[in-house]
Amino acid sequence: MEKARPLWANPLQFVFACISYAVGLGNVWRFPYLCQMYGGGSFLVPYIIMLIVEGMPLLYLELAVGQRMRQGSIGAWRTISPYLSGVGVASVVVSFFLSMYYNVINAWAFWYLFHSFQDPLPWSVCPLNGNHTGYDEECEKASSTQYFWYRKTLNISPSLQENGGVQWEPALCLLLAWLVVYLCILRGTESTGKMEQLANPKAWINAATQIFFSLGLGFGSLIAFASYNEPSSNCQKHAIIVSLINSFTSIFASIVTFSIYGFKATFNYENCLKKVSLLLTNTFDLEDGFLTASNLEQVKGYLASAYPSKYSEVFPHIKNCSLESELDTAVQGTGLAFIVYTEAIKNMEVSQLWSVLYFFMLLMLGIGSMLGNTAAILTPLTDSKIISSHLPKEAISGLVCLVNCAIGMVFTMEAGNYWFDIFNDYAATLSLLLIVLVETIAVCYVYGLRRFESDLKAMTGRAVSWYWKVMWAGVSPLLIVSLFVFYLSDYILTGTLKYQAWDASQGQLVTKDYPGYALAVIGLLVASSTMCIPLVALGTFVLHHLKRGDAASVA
Amino acid sequence: MLWLLFFLVTAIHAELCQPGAANAFKVRLSIRTALGDKAYAWDTSEEYLFKAMVAFSMRKVPNREATEISHVLLCNVTQRVSFWFVVTDPSKNHTLPAVEVQTAIRMNKNRINGAFFLNDQTLEFLKIPSTLAPPMDPSVPIWIIIFGVIFCIVIVAITLLILSGIRQRRRKNKEPSEVDDAEDKCENMNTIENGIPCDPLDMKGGHINDAFMTEDERLTPL
């Protein structure tokens, strides 16, 4: 008799694991950005519609498959059809890419957390220049938070081509991040993570994408988690709960993020006014304290008419301070987490406390996501008899962590952040869409929707409502195909891909083209996961043919 | 005759102290920004104090110990409060070189700031950059200390978990041969059926038939 599969202690633990996986950094930095870009509250409409039409059905599907097949992604899809185990392999490959670069975010969070125990916070002041007469030039041109991020944390090089060496400080933090992940997966997989994606200006496309990636579909993590469920557990209820909590967290996070935006915008606006007042006061030797925010415009008009020549000299330096333009700068991704938030935190009272709390939260989210990712990789590996008979579970986990950590050192080099952006943008987008599309079609048409429905009924004791069946068989695949088409056409239309590089001399980001070998790496990333599906199908077909040939010759 | 001398002296002074003159420095004070409600008005007494502080700074320079308050000339005082000053030599004909004045002011900037309750941002000597205070630099960066602590905790935890895992596996391997020890291990079970200790039957990895696991929702109400 086969050794019984380890189970979750209770259904609540499974739900928490899924939530922890789905609620990740994307909820904090991607969703608020999308809300701001696409009209604030009105973005909720396409978002909720996509949640109901696309997110919940696909989440339910993945959980049901895992719970029914009781195996990791590779085994589950092999059970559905031997030709489709490539889907599972593709999921594992994508999860592998994700875990390679995602833990770097945790390394950065650790770095900032450790630096939060200082007074003043290191990103709130600029360091002095060589002869102590002023501040460092790069820091003056940019801001102290940007300087701390680009120079002290990343030590970023001006372009992708200049690699630089491995920086020992982020490398140490990455090592620690992997040790923490290893510690958590050593004794059982419970956690989650999520990553998100970026695309085109269409609000609906973005809502669909956000739901899709926010729930973590296609990585195999959900299948892995569900495979440890008892067959009778109510995965329909779990799917709804997890997706609702994920969306609620996104909305809650955007409320917090918007208040941070507002604080930062107000603070910068008032600073801008102060700078303009000081400039005018000094140029025209006005009485100190005479210029205030209310009379600024009048005085400017008066000075322009009274001293036209002097005013025209100083005019280029007078910035037009506008609260609207401050509010309009929406930032997403690592920029939001590590630059905008730290800038807001440094201006608060007791900033060390807020900083520690904030980066601790980031770490919790990030490590949660990492555990889900490693579960997606480890479950198929420990399921496979070949590997698990030779090595104990601890050794397999250790090996996976070690390999990922070693490859992750690439992201700690001086050009590491540029490679990070490549992985973040391209490692999982197209591949995941394809994987989930094949998953849906496989379950509905290859395995058979009726057969799957009767399996679920026998397993859980509940019938599957017509809504889910319609979604699985028709609406969701159509949606995914249209998303896929949109992405492809967008990539084709945009031409060469560009990236943002940090220019130290100007103190701001500049756009550059990717060199040839970077484009090759992007192509490799997308191809290596998508090609798994047809290649494994082909391989299985060939093997079957050979076996049938042998059997025929023997008989 | 006296009037003529007076005019001559003021004329010479006027020439020596002019905005943009050689060896002249512009000073800018932002008293209201620094002190808010407690700001004092800038009058001739404050100017006298300023002259005194500059003379004091010059006295600290070797060879200039004889500098008097009357050697410091102020001009062009504006509402801002800003003005220009020069330091003349004892003959009152030439101004002292800018470099000397610069060094003197830089060395004593803190005392001058203190005398007026201002700081480097609110009492500015244009063209005399002040030496900024370097941030506190502990010998061992703080972050390494915290990193070291967390690193050690994690390594210890991993080692403990791995060791306990190895010990558990060794115990599992030894069980079939150690029938007698089973009685010590089982707290509740004290029966040994056919030489097989009851302990494994309790473990999760044993033969649990899921179909018979009770779950509330599966039970049909009577």
XYZ file of C-alpha atoms in Angstrom, chain A residues 24-406:
383
model
C 2.322 39.186 -1.908
C 4.292 42.206 -2.895
C 2.131 42.673 -5.961
C -0.842 43.587 -3.785
C 1.227 46.320 -2.168
C 2.982 47.852 -5.085
C 1.209 46.835 -8.284
C -2.476 47.223 -7.519
C -2.313 50.780 -6.065
C -0.318 51.855 -9.104
C -2.932 50.436 -11.476
C -5.735 52.102 -9.518
C -4.049 55.449 -9.823
C -3.256 55.073 -13.517
C -6.746 53.997 -14.532
C -8.985 56.426 -12.738
C -8.864 55.485 -9.086
C -12.077 53.986 -7.796
C -13.432 53.217 -11.264
C -10.653 50.670 -11.763
C -12.463 48.523 -9.232
C -15.220 47.831 -11.767
C -13.143 45.943 -14.351
C -11.133 44.451 -11.512
C -14.111 42.905 -9.743
C -15.674 41.739 -12.988
C -12.435 40.028 -13.992
C -12.175 38.548 -10.516
C -15.569 36.889 -10.856
C -15.214 35.875 -14.483
C -11.585 34.819 -14.640
C -9.928 34.696 -11.241
C -12.275 32.577 -9.175
C -13.026 29.941 -11.841
C -9.347 29.398 -12.630
C -8.381 29.317 -8.977
C -11.105 26.761 -8.279
C -9.913 24.731 -11.246
C -6.322 24.590 -10.022
C -7.302 23.732 -6.469
C -9.702 21.038 -7.684
C -7.069 19.471 -9.933
C -4.545 19.368 -7.118
C -7.016 17.955 -4.646
C -8.287 15.341 -7.080
C -4.953 14.137 -8.429
C -3.205 14.437 -5.046
C 0.136 15.094 -6.695
C 2.345 18.002 -7.572
C 1.956 19.706 -10.927
C 3.957 17.244 -13.021
C 2.229 14.154 -11.624
C -1.208 15.781 -11.746
C -0.990 16.604 -15.421
C 0.551 13.250 -16.239
C -2.513 11.631 -14.690
C -4.819 13.716 -16.859
C -2.925 12.799 -19.975
C 0.660 11.558 -20.395
C 1.163 13.964 -23.281
C 0.385 16.879 -21.029
C 2.969 16.375 -18.308
C 4.859 19.087 -20.177
C 2.442 21.562 -18.602
C 3.621 20.524 -15.193
C 7.242 20.752 -16.293
C 6.625 24.222 -17.698
C 5.075 25.270 -14.380
C 8.110 24.026 -12.512
C 10.463 25.832 -14.884
C 8.571 29.108 -14.458
C 8.528 28.688 -10.690
C 12.247 28.059 -10.821
C 12.866 31.296 -12.713
C 10.637 33.136 -10.286
C 12.358 31.826 -7.189
C 15.716 32.759 -8.707
C 15.017 36.445 -8.763
C 12.196 36.928 -6.275
C 14.310 36.272 -3.227
C 16.506 39.215 -4.192
C 13.606 41.430 -3.137
C 13.692 39.799 0.286
C 17.448 40.405 0.395
C 16.832 44.112 -0.231
C 14.113 44.160 2.412
C 16.562 42.627 4.900
C 19.180 45.236 3.965
C 16.763 48.099 4.615
C 15.475 46.434 7.799
C 18.987 46.167 9.228
C 19.666 49.779 8.341
C 16.503 50.955 10.075
C 18.096 50.764 13.492
C 20.072 53.968 13.091
C 19.470 57.597 13.944
C 19.119 59.365 11.588
C 17.924 56.870 8.987
C 20.715 56.478 6.433
C 18.452 57.358 3.500
C 17.294 60.632 5.032
C 20.628 62.462 4.809
C 23.104 62.794 2.015
C 26.705 61.825 2.766
C 29.356 64.564 2.640
C 31.680 65.005 -0.267
C 35.454 64.633 -0.169
C 36.485 67.838 1.598
C 33.390 68.094 3.815
C 32.223 71.364 2.347
C 29.025 70.077 0.880
C 27.035 67.018 0.047
C 27.916 64.304 -2.421
C 27.180 65.424 -5.969
C 25.097 62.462 -7.077
C 23.021 62.774 -3.932
C 22.398 66.478 -4.532
C 21.148 65.919 -8.078
C 18.873 63.031 -7.157
C 17.404 62.760 -3.676
C 18.829 61.092 -0.601
C 16.417 58.148 -0.839
C 17.234 57.579 -4.508
C 20.945 57.870 -3.713
C 20.670 55.305 -0.948
C 18.788 52.914 -3.241
C 20.874 53.256 -6.393
C 24.299 53.858 -4.882
C 24.433 52.305 -1.418
C 22.107 49.351 -1.897
C 22.554 48.410 -5.543
C 25.774 50.274 -6.418
C 24.266 50.262 -9.876
C 26.362 50.553 -13.013
C 25.379 53.012 -15.785
C 24.264 50.276 -18.175
C 23.553 46.582 -18.566
C 26.823 45.941 -20.331
C 29.028 47.036 -17.439
C 28.736 44.099 -15.122
C 30.948 44.971 -12.215
C 31.643 42.400 -9.574
C 29.440 40.732 -6.995
C 28.731 43.170 -4.144
C 29.349 41.430 -0.851
C 26.696 43.301 1.147
C 23.655 42.360 -0.943
C 25.197 38.920 -1.456
C 25.222 38.387 2.326
C 21.609 39.526 2.562
C 20.645 37.175 -0.283
C 22.360 34.315 1.523
C 20.425 35.130 4.670
C 17.155 35.329 2.720
C 17.743 31.861 1.276
C 18.650 30.479 4.688
C 15.381 31.800 6.073
C 13.441 30.246 3.182
C 15.258 26.942 3.728
C 14.443 27.087 7.420
C 10.763 27.496 6.646
C 10.483 24.771 4.007
C 12.550 22.292 5.970
C 9.612 21.036 7.883
C 6.651 21.465 5.632
C 5.439 23.781 2.993
C 3.214 26.529 4.235
C 3.327 29.868 2.676
C 2.585 31.818 -0.383
C 3.740 34.419 -2.706
C 2.696 36.160 -5.734
C 4.002 38.102 -8.546
C 2.389 40.386 -10.979
C 2.864 41.722 -14.413
C 2.662 44.881 -16.369
C 1.247 45.596 -19.752
C -0.792 47.950 -21.868
C -2.784 51.062 -21.298
C -6.133 49.304 -21.379
C -7.729 49.235 -17.932
C -9.551 45.966 -18.596
C -6.462 44.225 -19.854
C -4.667 45.373 -16.756
C -7.490 44.294 -14.480
C -7.536 40.870 -16.098
C -3.802 40.582 -15.851
C -3.688 41.763 -12.272
C -6.267 39.212 -11.147
C -4.569 36.484 -13.110
C -1.097 36.996 -11.736
C -2.162 38.201 -8.359
C -3.741 34.853 -7.591
C -0.640 32.962 -8.652
C -2.247 30.759 -11.267
C -0.102 28.528 -13.420
C 2.934 28.222 -11.177
C 1.894 24.872 -9.833
C 1.965 26.177 -6.279
C -1.786 26.009 -5.906
C -1.839 22.476 -7.283
C 0.937 21.568 -4.872
C -0.913 23.041 -1.883
C -4.213 21.444 -2.849
C -2.568 18.063 -3.315
C -1.995 17.950 0.434
C -5.694 18.447 1.056
C -8.095 15.775 2.095
C -10.157 14.811 -0.945
C -13.376 15.760 0.743
C -12.446 19.329 1.571
C -14.594 22.001 0.005
C -12.244 23.549 -2.529
C -14.991 25.665 -4.067
C -15.454 27.516 -0.807
C -11.677 27.841 -0.417
C -11.273 29.232 -3.913
C -13.843 31.937 -3.264
C -12.403 32.800 0.144
C -8.822 33.034 -1.106
C -9.667 35.191 -4.098
C -11.858 37.512 -2.042
C -9.224 37.947 0.655
C -6.574 38.560 -1.990
C -8.647 41.293 -3.591
C -9.567 42.792 -0.249
C -5.897 42.983 0.676
C -5.122 44.720 -2.617
C -7.817 47.304 -2.008
C -6.731 47.833 1.582
C -3.119 48.203 0.495
C -4.091 50.822 -2.049
C -5.880 52.878 0.608
C -2.682 52.901 2.626
C -0.563 53.599 -0.436
C -2.734 56.516 -1.492
C -2.376 58.128 1.910
C 1.391 57.704 1.604
C 1.250 59.298 -1.859
C -0.748 62.193 -0.448
C 1.655 62.717 2.455
C 4.659 62.637 0.158
C 3.035 64.949 -2.413
C 2.044 67.511 0.239
C 5.482 67.414 1.815
C 7.260 67.863 -1.521
C 4.890 70.621 -2.555
C 5.546 72.576 0.635
C 9.281 72.017 0.250
C 9.124 73.271 -3.316
C 7.345 76.435 -2.177
C 9.941 76.981 0.546
C 12.779 76.643 -1.949
C 11.197 79.130 -4.346
C 10.586 81.582 -1.484
C 14.186 81.277 -0.341
C 15.500 81.832 -3.830
C 13.435 84.987 -4.303
C 14.242 86.255 -0.809
C 17.955 85.862 -1.388
C 18.006 87.315 -4.883
C 15.998 90.412 -4.070
C 17.107 90.778 -0.437
C 13.540 90.814 0.771
C 12.822 90.658 4.457
C 13.236 87.213 5.909
C 9.834 85.578 6.475
C 8.015 88.045 4.243
C 7.240 85.532 1.500
C 4.621 82.951 2.417
C 2.661 80.424 0.384
C -0.297 82.776 0.137
C 1.416 85.904 -1.174
C 3.964 84.130 -3.366
C 2.174 84.710 -6.640
C 1.469 88.391 -5.943
C 5.052 89.070 -4.963
C 6.340 87.255 -8.023
C 4.181 89.457 -10.213
C 5.365 92.576 -8.395
C 9.024 91.608 -8.683
C 8.659 90.771 -12.360
C 7.365 94.259 -13.044
C 9.642 96.151 -10.658
C 12.970 94.453 -11.450
C 12.496 92.871 -14.873
C 16.172 92.226 -15.682
C 17.007 90.624 -12.344
C 13.777 88.608 -12.434
C 14.477 87.242 -15.891
C 17.902 86.105 -14.656
C 16.457 84.123 -11.838
C 13.302 82.995 -13.646
C 14.745 79.734 -15.126
C 15.498 78.525 -11.621
C 12.008 79.136 -10.286
C 10.103 75.866 -10.351
C 6.358 75.841 -10.787
C 5.188 74.082 -7.651
C 2.004 72.148 -8.208
C 0.345 69.672 -5.896
C -1.340 67.986 -8.867
C 1.935 67.213 -10.606
C 3.312 65.735 -7.376
C 0.242 63.541 -7.020
C 0.429 62.420 -10.634
C 3.793 60.760 -10.282
C 2.777 57.161 -9.837
C 5.522 54.719 -9.248
C 5.297 50.961 -9.169
C 7.501 48.021 -8.528
C 10.738 48.270 -6.613
C 10.666 52.045 -7.079
C 7.536 52.352 -4.975
C 8.628 50.068 -2.213
C 12.163 51.257 -1.762
C 12.151 54.891 -2.849
C 8.703 56.420 -2.411
C 7.818 54.662 0.826
C 11.214 55.325 2.401
C 10.899 58.958 1.415
C 7.549 59.177 3.149
C 8.819 57.278 6.200
C 11.855 59.490 6.703
C 9.605 62.509 7.196
C 7.432 60.897 9.849
C 7.909 61.079 13.589
C 9.696 58.065 15.105
C 10.765 57.070 11.614
C 12.849 54.135 12.846
C 9.735 52.399 14.168
C 7.756 52.849 10.949
C 10.721 51.750 8.905
C 11.200 48.559 10.886
C 7.477 47.759 10.733
C 7.255 48.444 7.021
C 10.242 46.348 5.986
C 9.192 43.578 8.323
C 5.842 43.538 6.523
C 7.585 43.437 3.153
C 9.672 40.547 4.378
C 6.631 38.622 5.586
C 4.911 39.087 2.225
C 8.042 38.238 0.284
C 8.993 35.167 2.279
C 5.391 34.003 2.125
C 5.518 34.183 -1.652
C 8.884 32.448 -1.762
C 7.594 29.505 0.235
C 4.762 29.006 -2.255
C 7.229 29.106 -5.119
C 9.576 26.611 -3.576
C 6.617 24.365 -2.812
C 5.843 24.393 -6.528
C 9.372 23.219 -7.284
C 9.837 20.795 -4.406
C 6.518 18.962 -4.548
C 7.108 17.432 -8.002
C 10.691 16.636 -7.023
C 9.735 14.858 -3.813
C 6.859 13.126 -5.570
C 9.161 11.629 -8.163
C 10.349 8.267 -6.928
C 13.743 8.452 -8.609
C 14.909 11.485 -6.697
C 13.236 10.909 -3.350
C 14.641 7.385 -3.033
C 18.212 8.640 -3.255
C 18.011 11.809 -1.209
C 16.106 12.729 1.942
C 13.695 15.648 1.770
C 16.037 18.000 3.654
C 18.807 17.403 1.141
C 16.563 18.065 -1.857
C 15.343 21.326 -0.313
C 18.900 22.309 0.538
C 20.087 21.575 -2.968
C 17.302 23.610 -4.569
C 18.010 26.553 -2.246
C 21.743 26.321 -2.896
C 21.381 26.299 -6.690
C 18.946 29.222 -6.604
C 21.181 31.181 -4.236
C 24.216 30.661 -6.442
